[in-house]
JSON list of C-alpha atoms in Angstrom, two decimals:
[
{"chain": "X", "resi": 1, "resn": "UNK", "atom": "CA", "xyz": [11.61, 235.32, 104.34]},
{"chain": "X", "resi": 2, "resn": "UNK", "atom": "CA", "xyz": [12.91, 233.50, 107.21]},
{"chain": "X", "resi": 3, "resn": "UNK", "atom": "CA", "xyz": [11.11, 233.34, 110.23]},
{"chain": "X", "resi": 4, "resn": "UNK", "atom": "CA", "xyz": [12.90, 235.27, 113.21]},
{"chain": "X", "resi": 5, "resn": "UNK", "atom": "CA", "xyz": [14.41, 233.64, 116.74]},
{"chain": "X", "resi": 6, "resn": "UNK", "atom": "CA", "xyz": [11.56, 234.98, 119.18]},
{"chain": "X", "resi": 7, "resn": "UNK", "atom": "CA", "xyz": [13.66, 237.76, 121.45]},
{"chain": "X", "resi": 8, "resn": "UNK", "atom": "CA", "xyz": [11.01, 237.05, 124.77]},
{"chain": "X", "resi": 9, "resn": "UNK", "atom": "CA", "xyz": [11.88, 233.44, 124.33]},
{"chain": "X", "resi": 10, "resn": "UNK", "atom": "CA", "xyz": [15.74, 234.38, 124.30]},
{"chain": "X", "resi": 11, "resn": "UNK", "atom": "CA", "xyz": [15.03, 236.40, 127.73]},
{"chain": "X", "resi": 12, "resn": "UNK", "atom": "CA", "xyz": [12.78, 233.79, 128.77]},
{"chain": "X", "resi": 13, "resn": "UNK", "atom": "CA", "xyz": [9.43, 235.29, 129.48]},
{"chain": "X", "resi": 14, "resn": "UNK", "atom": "CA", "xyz": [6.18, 235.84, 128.08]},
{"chain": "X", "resi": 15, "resn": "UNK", "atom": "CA", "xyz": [5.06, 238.54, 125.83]},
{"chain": "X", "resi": 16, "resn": "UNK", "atom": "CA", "xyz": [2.84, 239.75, 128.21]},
{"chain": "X", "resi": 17, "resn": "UNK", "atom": "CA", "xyz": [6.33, 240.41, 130.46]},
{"chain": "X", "resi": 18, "resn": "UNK", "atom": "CA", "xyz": [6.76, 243.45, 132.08]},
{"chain": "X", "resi": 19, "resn": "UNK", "atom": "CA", "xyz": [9.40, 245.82, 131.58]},
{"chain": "X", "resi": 20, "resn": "UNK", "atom": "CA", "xyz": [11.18, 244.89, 135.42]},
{"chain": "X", "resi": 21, "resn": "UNK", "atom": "CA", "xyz": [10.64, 241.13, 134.31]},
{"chain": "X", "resi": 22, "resn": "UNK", "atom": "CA", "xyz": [12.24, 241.60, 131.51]},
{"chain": "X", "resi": 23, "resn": "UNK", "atom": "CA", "xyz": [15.46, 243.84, 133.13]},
{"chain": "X", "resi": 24, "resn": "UNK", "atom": "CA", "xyz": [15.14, 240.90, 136.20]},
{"chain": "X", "resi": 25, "resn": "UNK", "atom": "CA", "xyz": [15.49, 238.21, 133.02]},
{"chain": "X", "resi": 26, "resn": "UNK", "atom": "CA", "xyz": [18.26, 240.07, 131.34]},
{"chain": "X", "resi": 27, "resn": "UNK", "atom": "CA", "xyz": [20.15, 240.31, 134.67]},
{"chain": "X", "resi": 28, "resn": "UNK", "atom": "CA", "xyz": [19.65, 236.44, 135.51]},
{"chain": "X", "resi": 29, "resn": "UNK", "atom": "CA", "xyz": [20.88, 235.42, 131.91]},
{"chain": "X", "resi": 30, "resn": "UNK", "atom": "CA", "xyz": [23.79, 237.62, 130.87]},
{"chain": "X", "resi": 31, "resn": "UNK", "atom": "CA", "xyz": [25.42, 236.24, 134.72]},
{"chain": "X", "resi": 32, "resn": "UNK", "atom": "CA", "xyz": [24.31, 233.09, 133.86]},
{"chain": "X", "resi": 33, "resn": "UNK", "atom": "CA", "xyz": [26.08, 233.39, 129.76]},
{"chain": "X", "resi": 34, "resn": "UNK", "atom": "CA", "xyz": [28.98, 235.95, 130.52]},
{"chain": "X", "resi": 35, "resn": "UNK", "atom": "CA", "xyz": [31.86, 234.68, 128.67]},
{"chain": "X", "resi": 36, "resn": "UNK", "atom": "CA", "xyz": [34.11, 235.28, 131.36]},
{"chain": "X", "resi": 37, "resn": "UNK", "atom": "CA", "xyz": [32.97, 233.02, 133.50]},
{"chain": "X", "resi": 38, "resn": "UNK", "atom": "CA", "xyz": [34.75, 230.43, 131.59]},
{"chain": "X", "resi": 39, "resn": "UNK", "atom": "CA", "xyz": [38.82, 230.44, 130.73]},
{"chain": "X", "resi": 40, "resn": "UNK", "atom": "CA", "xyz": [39.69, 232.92, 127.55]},
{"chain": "X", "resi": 41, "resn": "UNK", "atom": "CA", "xyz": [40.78, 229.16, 126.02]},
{"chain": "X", "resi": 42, "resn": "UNK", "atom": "CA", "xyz": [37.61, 227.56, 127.01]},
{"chain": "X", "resi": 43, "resn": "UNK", "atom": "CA", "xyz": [35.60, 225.51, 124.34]},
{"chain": "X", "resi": 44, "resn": "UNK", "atom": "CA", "xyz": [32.97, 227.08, 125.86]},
{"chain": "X", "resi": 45, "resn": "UNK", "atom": "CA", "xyz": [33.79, 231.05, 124.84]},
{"chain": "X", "resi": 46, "resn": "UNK", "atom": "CA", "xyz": [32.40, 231.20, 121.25]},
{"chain": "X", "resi": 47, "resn": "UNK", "atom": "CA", "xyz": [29.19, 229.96, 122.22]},
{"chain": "X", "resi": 48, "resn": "UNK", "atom": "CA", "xyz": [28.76, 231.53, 125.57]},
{"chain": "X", "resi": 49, "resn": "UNK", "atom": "CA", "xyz": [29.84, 234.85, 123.53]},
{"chain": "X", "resi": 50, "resn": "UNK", "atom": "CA", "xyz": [27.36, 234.70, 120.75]},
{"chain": "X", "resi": 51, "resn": "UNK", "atom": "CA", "xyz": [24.65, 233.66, 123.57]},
{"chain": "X", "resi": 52, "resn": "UNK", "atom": "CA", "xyz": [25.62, 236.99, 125.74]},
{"chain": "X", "resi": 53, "resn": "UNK", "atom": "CA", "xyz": [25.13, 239.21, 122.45]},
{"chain": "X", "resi": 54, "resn": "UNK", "atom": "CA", "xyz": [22.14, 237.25, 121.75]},
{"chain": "X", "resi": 55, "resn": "UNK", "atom": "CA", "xyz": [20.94, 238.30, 125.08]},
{"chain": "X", "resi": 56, "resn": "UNK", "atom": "CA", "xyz": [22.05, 241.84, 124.96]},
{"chain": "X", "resi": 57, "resn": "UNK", "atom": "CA", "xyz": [20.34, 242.24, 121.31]},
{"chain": "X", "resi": 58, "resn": "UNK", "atom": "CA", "xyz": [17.38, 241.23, 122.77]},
{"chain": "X", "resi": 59, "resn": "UNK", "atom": "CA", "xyz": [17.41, 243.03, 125.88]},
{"chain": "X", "resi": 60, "resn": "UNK", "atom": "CA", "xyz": [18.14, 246.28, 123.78]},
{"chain": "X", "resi": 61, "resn": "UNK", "atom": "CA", "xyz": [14.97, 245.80, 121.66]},
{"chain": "X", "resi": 62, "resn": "UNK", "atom": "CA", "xyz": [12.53, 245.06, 124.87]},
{"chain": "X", "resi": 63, "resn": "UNK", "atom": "CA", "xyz": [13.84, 247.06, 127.15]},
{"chain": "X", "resi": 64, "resn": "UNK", "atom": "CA", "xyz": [13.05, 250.36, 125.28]},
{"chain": "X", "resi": 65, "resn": "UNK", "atom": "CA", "xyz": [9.30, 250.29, 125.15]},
{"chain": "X", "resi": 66, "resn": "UNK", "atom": "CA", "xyz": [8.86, 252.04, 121.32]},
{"chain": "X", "resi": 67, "resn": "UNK", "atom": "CA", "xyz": [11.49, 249.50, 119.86]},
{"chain": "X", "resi": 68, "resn": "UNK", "atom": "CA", "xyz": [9.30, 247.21, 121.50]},
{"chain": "X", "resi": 69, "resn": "UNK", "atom": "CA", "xyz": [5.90, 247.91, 120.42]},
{"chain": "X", "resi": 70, "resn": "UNK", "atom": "CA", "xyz": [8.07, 248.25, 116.83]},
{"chain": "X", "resi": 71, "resn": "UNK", "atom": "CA", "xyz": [9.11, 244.37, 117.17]},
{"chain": "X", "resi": 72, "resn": "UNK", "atom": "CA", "xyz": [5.93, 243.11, 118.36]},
{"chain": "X", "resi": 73, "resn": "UNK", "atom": "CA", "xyz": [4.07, 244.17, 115.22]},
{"chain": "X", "resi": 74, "resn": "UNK", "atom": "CA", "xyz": [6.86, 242.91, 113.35]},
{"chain": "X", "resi": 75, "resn": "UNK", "atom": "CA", "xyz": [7.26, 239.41, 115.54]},
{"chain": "X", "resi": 76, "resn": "UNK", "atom": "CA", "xyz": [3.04, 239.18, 114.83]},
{"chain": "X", "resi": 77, "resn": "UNK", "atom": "CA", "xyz": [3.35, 240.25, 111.11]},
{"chain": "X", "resi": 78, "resn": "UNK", "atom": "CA", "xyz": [6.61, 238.15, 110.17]},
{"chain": "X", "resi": 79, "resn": "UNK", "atom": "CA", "xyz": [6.70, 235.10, 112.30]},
{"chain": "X", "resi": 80, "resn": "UNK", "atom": "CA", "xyz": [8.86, 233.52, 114.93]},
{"chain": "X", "resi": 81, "resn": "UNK", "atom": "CA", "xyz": [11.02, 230.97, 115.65]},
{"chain": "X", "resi": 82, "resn": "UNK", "atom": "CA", "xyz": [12.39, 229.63, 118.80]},
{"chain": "X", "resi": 83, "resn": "UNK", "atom": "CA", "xyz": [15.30, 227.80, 117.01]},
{"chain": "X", "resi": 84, "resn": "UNK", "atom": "CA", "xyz": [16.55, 230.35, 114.89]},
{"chain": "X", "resi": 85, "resn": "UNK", "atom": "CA", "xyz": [19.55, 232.03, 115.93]},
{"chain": "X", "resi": 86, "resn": "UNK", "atom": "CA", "xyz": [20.35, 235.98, 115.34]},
{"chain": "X", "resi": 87, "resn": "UNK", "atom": "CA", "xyz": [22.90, 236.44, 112.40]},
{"chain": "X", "resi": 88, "resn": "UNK", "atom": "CA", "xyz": [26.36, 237.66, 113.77]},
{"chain": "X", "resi": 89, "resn": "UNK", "atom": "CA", "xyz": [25.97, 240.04, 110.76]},
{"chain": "X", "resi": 90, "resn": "UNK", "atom": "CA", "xyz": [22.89, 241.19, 111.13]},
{"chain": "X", "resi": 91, "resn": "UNK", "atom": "CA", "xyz": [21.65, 239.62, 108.01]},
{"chain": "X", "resi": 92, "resn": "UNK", "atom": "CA", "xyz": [18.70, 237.60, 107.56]},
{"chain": "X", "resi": 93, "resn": "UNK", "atom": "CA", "xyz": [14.82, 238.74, 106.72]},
{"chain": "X", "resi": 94, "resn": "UNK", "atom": "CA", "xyz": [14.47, 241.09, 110.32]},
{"chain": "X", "resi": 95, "resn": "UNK", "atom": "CA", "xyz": [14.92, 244.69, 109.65]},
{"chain": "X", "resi": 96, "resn": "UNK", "atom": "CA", "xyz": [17.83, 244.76, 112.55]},
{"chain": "X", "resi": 97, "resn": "UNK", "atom": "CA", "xyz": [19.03, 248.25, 111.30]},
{"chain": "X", "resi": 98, "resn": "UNK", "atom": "CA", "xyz": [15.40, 249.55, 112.03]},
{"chain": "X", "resi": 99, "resn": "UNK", "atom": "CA", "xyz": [16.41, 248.97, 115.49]},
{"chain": "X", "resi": 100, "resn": "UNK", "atom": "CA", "xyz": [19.69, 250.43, 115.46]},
{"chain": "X", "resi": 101, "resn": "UNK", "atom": "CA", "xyz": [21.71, 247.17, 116.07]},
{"chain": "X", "resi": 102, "resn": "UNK", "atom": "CA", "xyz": [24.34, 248.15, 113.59]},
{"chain": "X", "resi": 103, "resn": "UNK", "atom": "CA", "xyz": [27.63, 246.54, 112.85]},
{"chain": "X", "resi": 104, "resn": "UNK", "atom": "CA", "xyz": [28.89, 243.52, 114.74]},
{"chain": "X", "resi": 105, "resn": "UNK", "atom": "CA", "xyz": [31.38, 245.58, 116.30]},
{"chain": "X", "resi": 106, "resn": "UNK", "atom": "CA", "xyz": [28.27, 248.34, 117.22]},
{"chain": "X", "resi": 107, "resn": "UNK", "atom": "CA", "xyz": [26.49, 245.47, 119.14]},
{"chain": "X", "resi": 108, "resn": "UNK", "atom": "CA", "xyz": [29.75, 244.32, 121.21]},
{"chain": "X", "resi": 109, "resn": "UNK", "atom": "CA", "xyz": [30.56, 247.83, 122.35]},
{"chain": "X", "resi": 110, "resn": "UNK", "atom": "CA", "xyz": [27.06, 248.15, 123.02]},
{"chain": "X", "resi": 111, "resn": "UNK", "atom": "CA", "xyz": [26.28, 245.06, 124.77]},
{"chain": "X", "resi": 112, "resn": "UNK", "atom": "CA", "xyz": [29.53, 245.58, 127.17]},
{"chain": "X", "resi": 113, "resn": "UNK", "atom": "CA", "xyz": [28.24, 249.71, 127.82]},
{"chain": "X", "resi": 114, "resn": "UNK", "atom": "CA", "xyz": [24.53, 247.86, 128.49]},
{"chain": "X", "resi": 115, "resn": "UNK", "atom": "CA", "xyz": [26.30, 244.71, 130.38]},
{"chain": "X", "resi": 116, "resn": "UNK", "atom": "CA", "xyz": [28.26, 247.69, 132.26]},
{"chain": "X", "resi": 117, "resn": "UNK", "atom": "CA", "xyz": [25.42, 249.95, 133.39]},
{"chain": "X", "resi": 118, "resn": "UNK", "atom": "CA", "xyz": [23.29, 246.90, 134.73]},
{"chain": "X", "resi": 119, "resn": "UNK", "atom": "CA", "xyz": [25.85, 244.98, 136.36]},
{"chain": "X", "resi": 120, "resn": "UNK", "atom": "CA", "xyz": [26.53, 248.59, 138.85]},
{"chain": "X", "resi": 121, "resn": "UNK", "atom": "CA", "xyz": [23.10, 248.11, 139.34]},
{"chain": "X", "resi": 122, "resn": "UNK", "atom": "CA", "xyz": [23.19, 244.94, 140.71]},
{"chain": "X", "resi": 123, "resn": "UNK", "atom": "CA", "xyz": [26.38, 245.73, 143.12]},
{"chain": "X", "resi": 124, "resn": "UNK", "atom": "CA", "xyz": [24.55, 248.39, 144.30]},
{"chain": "X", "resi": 125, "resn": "UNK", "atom": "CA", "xyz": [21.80, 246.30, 145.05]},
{"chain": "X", "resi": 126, "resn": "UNK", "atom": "CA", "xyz": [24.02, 244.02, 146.59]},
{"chain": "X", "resi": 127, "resn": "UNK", "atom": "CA", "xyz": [25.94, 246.80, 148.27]},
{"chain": "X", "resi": 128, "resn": "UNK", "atom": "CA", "xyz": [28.90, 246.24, 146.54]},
{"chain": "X", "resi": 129, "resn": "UNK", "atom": "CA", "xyz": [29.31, 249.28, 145.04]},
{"chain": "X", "resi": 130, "resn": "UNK", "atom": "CA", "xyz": [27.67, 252.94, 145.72]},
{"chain": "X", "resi": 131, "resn": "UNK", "atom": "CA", "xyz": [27.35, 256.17, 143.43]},
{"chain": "X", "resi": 132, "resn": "UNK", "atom": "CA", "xyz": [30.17, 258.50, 144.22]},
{"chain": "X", "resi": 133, "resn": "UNK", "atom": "CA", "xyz": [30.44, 262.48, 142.95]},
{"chain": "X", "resi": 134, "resn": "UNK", "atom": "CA", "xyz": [34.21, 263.31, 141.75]},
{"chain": "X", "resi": 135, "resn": "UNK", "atom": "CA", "xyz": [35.69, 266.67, 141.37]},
{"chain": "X", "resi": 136, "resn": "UNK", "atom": "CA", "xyz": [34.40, 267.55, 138.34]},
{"chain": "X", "resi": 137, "resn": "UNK", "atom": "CA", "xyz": [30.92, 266.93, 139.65]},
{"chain": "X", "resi": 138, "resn": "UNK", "atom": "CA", "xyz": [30.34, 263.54, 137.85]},
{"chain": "X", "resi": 139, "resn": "UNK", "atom": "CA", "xyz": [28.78, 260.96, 140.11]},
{"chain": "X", "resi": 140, "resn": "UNK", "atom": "CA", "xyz": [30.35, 257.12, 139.28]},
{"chain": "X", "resi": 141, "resn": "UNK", "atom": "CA", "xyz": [29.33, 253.77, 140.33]},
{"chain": "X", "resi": 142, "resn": "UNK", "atom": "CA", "xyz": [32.26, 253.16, 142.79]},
{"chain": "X", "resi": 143, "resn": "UNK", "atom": "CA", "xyz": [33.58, 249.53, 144.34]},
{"chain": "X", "resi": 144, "resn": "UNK", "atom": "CA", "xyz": [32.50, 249.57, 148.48]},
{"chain": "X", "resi": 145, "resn": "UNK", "atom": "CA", "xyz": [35.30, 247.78, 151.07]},
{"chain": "X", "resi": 146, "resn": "UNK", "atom": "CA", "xyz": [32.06, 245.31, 151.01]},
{"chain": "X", "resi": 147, "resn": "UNK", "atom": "CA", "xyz": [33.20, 244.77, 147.01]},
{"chain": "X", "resi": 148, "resn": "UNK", "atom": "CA", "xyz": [37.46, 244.59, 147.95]},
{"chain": "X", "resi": 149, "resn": "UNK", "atom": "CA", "xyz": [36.59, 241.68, 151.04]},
{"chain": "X", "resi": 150, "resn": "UNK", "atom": "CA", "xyz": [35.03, 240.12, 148.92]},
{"chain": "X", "resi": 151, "resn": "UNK", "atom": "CA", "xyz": [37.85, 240.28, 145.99]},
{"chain": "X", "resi": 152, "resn": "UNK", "atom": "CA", "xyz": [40.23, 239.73, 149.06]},
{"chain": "X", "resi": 153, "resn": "UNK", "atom": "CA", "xyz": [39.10, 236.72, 150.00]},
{"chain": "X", "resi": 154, "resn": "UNK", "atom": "CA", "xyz": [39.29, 234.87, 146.01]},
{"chain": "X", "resi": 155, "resn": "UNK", "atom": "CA", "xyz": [43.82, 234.97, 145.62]},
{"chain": "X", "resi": 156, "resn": "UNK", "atom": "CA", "xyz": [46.18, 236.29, 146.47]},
{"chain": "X", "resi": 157, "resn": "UNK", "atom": "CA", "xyz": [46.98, 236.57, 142.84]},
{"chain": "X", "resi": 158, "resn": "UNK", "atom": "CA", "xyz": [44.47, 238.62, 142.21]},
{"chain": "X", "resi": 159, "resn": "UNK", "atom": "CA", "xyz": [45.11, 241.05, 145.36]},
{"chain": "X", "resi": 160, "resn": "UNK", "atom": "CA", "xyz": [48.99, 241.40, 143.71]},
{"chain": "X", "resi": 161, "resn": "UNK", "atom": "CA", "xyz": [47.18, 242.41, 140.30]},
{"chain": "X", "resi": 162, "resn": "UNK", "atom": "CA", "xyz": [45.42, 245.77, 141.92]},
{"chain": "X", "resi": 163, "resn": "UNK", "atom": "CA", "xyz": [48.26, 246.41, 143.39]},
{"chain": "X", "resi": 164, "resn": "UNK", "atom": "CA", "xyz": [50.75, 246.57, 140.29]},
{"chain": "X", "resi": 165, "resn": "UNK", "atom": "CA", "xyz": [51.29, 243.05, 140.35]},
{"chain": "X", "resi": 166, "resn": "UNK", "atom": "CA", "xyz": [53.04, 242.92, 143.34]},
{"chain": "X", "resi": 167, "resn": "UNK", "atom": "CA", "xyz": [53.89, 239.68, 145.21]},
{"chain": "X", "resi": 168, "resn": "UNK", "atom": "CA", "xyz": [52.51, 238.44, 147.89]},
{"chain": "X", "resi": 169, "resn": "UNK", "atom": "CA", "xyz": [49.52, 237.05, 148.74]},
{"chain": "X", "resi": 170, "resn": "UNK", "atom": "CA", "xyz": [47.17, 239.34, 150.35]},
{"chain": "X", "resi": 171, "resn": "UNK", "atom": "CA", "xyz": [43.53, 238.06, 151.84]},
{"chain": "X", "resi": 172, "resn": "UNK", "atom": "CA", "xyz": [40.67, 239.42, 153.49]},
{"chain": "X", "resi": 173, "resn": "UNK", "atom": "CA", "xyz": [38.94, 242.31, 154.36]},
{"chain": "X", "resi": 174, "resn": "UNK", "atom": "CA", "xyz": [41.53, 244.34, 155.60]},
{"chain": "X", "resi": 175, "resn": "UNK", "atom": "CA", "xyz": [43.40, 244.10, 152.38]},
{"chain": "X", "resi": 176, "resn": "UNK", "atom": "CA", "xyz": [40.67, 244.26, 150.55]},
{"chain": "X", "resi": 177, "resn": "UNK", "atom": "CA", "xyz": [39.43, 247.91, 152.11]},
{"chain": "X", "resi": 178, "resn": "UNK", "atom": "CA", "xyz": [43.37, 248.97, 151.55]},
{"chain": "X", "resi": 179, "resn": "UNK", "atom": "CA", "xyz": [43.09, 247.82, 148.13]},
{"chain": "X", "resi": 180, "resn": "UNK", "atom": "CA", "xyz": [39.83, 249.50, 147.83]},
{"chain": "X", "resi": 181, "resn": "UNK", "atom": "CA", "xyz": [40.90, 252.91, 148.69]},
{"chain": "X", "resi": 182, "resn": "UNK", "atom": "CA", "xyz": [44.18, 252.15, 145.86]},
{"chain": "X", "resi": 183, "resn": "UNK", "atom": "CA", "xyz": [41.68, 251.81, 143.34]},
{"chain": "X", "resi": 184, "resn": "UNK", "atom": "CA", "xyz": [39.01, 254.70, 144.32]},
{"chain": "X", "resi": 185, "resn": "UNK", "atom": "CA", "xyz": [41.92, 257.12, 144.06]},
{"chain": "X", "resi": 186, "resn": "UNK", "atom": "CA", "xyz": [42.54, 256.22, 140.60]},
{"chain": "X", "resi": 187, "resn": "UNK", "atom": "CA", "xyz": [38.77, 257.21, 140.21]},
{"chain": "X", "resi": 188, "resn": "UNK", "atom": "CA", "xyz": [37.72, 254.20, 138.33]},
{"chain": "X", "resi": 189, "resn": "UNK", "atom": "CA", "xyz": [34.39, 252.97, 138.16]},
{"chain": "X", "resi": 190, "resn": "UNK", "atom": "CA", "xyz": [33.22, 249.15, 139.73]},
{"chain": "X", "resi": 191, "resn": "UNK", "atom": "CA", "xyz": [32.91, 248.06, 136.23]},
{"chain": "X", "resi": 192, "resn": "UNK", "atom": "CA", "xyz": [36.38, 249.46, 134.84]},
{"chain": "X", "resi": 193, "resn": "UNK", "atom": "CA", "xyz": [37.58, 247.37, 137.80]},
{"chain": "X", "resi": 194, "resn": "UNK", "atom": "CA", "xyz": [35.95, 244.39, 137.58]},
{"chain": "X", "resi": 195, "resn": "UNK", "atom": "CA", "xyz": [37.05, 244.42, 133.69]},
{"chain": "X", "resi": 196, "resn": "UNK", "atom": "CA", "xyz": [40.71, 244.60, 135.31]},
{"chain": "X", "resi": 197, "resn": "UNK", "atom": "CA", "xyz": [40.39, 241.81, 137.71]},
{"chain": "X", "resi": 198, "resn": "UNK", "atom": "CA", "xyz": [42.13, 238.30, 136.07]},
{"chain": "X", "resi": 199, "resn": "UNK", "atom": "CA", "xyz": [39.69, 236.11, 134.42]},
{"chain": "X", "resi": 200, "resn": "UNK", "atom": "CA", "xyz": [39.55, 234.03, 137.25]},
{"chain": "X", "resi": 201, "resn": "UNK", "atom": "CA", "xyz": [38.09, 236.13, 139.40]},
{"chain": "X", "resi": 202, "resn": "UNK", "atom": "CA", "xyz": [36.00, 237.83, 137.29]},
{"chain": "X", "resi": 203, "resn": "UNK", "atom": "CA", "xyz": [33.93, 234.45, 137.07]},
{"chain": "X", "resi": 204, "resn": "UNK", "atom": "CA", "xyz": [33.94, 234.46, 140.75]},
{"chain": "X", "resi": 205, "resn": "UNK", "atom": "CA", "xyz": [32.44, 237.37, 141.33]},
{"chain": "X", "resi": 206, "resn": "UNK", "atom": "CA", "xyz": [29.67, 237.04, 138.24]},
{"chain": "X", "resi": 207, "resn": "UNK", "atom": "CA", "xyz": [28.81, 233.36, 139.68]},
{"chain": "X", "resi": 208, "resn": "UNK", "atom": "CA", "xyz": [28.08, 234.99, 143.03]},
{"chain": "X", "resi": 209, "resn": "UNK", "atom": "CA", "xyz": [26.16, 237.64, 141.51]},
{"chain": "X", "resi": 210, "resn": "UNK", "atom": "CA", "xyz": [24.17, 235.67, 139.46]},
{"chain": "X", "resi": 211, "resn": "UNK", "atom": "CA", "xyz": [23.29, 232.92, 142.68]},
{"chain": "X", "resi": 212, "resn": "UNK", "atom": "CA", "xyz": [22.18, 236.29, 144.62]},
{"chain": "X", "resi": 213, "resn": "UNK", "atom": "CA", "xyz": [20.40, 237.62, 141.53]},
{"chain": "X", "resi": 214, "resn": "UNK", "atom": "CA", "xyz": [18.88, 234.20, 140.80]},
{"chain": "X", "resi": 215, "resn": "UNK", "atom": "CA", "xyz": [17.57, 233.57, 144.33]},
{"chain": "X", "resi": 216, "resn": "UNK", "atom": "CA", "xyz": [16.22, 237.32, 144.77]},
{"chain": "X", "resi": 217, "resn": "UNK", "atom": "CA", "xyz": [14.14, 237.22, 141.17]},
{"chain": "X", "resi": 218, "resn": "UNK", "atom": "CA", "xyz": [13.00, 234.12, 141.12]},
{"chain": "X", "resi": 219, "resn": "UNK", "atom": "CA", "xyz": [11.61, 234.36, 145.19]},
{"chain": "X", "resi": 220, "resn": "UNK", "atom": "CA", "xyz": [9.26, 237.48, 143.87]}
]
């Protein structure tokens, strides 16, 4: 049987982690591997991709503490191995179904739904985005003006692409709480926006997040 890629050393702590160390590592390492902080074309995407699901596989396993205690008689019976990297497939001699990882395409919806629900976490931490009730009585992670400045401030290009692609080049935070209050109409959530925003500025925003994530986790 082949020995297993250890999941705390993917995260980066210790066994004896706690579960907020472990959501703290999770949220300094999928900013630090999202794949869309580099260009679509990058050389860098396939790696950085199988890297974030790497992270997000392991994240799913620790962060739930009876799929944890599951792995960590596993990890203790089986073996580790800090080189060995997690089959795309799911193959190899760790019972991945036990913990409902599933089919490659399972993991990817999952890991961008798990991605999702932390990142509103962090832009509400940041207080770039706040919890907002609809009409239908459903409360959603909305973008703040805080959010649009800061989108205002990156291009022009991507101030015409909320809009409707419109020209012109639009900058700052008066644009961005106008473009703000475009988007909260449409009732979208932060992270159905931020999935909307060009690639460019997507990695703009996740390498600010992940400096400010970085710099508050690692200073506790």
């Amino acid at each position: 049987m082949a020995r297993q890629r250890d999941l705390y050393k993917v995260l980066g702590v210790s066994p004896k982690a706690t579960q907020q160390e472990i959501r703290n590592a999770y949220k300094r390492e999928s900013l630090k591997s999202h794949p869309d902080r580099v260009p679509a074309d990058s050389a860098e995407r396939p790696a950085r991709t199988r890297r974030f699901q790497e992270i997000n596989d392991a994240y799913y396993t620790l962060s739930d503490t009876s799929r944890r205690r599951e792995y960590d008689a596993t990890r203790l019976a089986d073996g580790v191995d800090e080189e060995y990297d997690i089959p795309q497939g799911g193959a190899g001699g760790f019972p991945w179904s036990a913990f409902g990882f599933g089919s490659a395409a399972d993991r990817e919806q999952r890991a961008s739904e798990q991605f999702g629900s932390v990142f509103e976490e962090m832009l509400r931490e940041e207080g770039l985005a706040s919890d907002a009730t609809d009409a239908d009585g459903r409360t959603q992670t909305r973008p703040t003006s805080r959010f649009w400045s800061i989108v205002g401030g990156i291009s022009g290009g991507a101030l015409g692409f909320i809009i409707g692609n419109a020209p012109g080049a639009l900058a700052g935070a008066v644009a961005g709480n106008r473009l703000g209050a475009v988007r909260d109409a449409k009732g979208k959530s932060v992270y159905e926006v931020f999935l909307e925003l060009p690639q460019t500025d997507r990695a703009r925003l996740l390498s600010e997040l992940a400096a400010k994530v970085f710099q508050t986790t690692m200073g506790r």
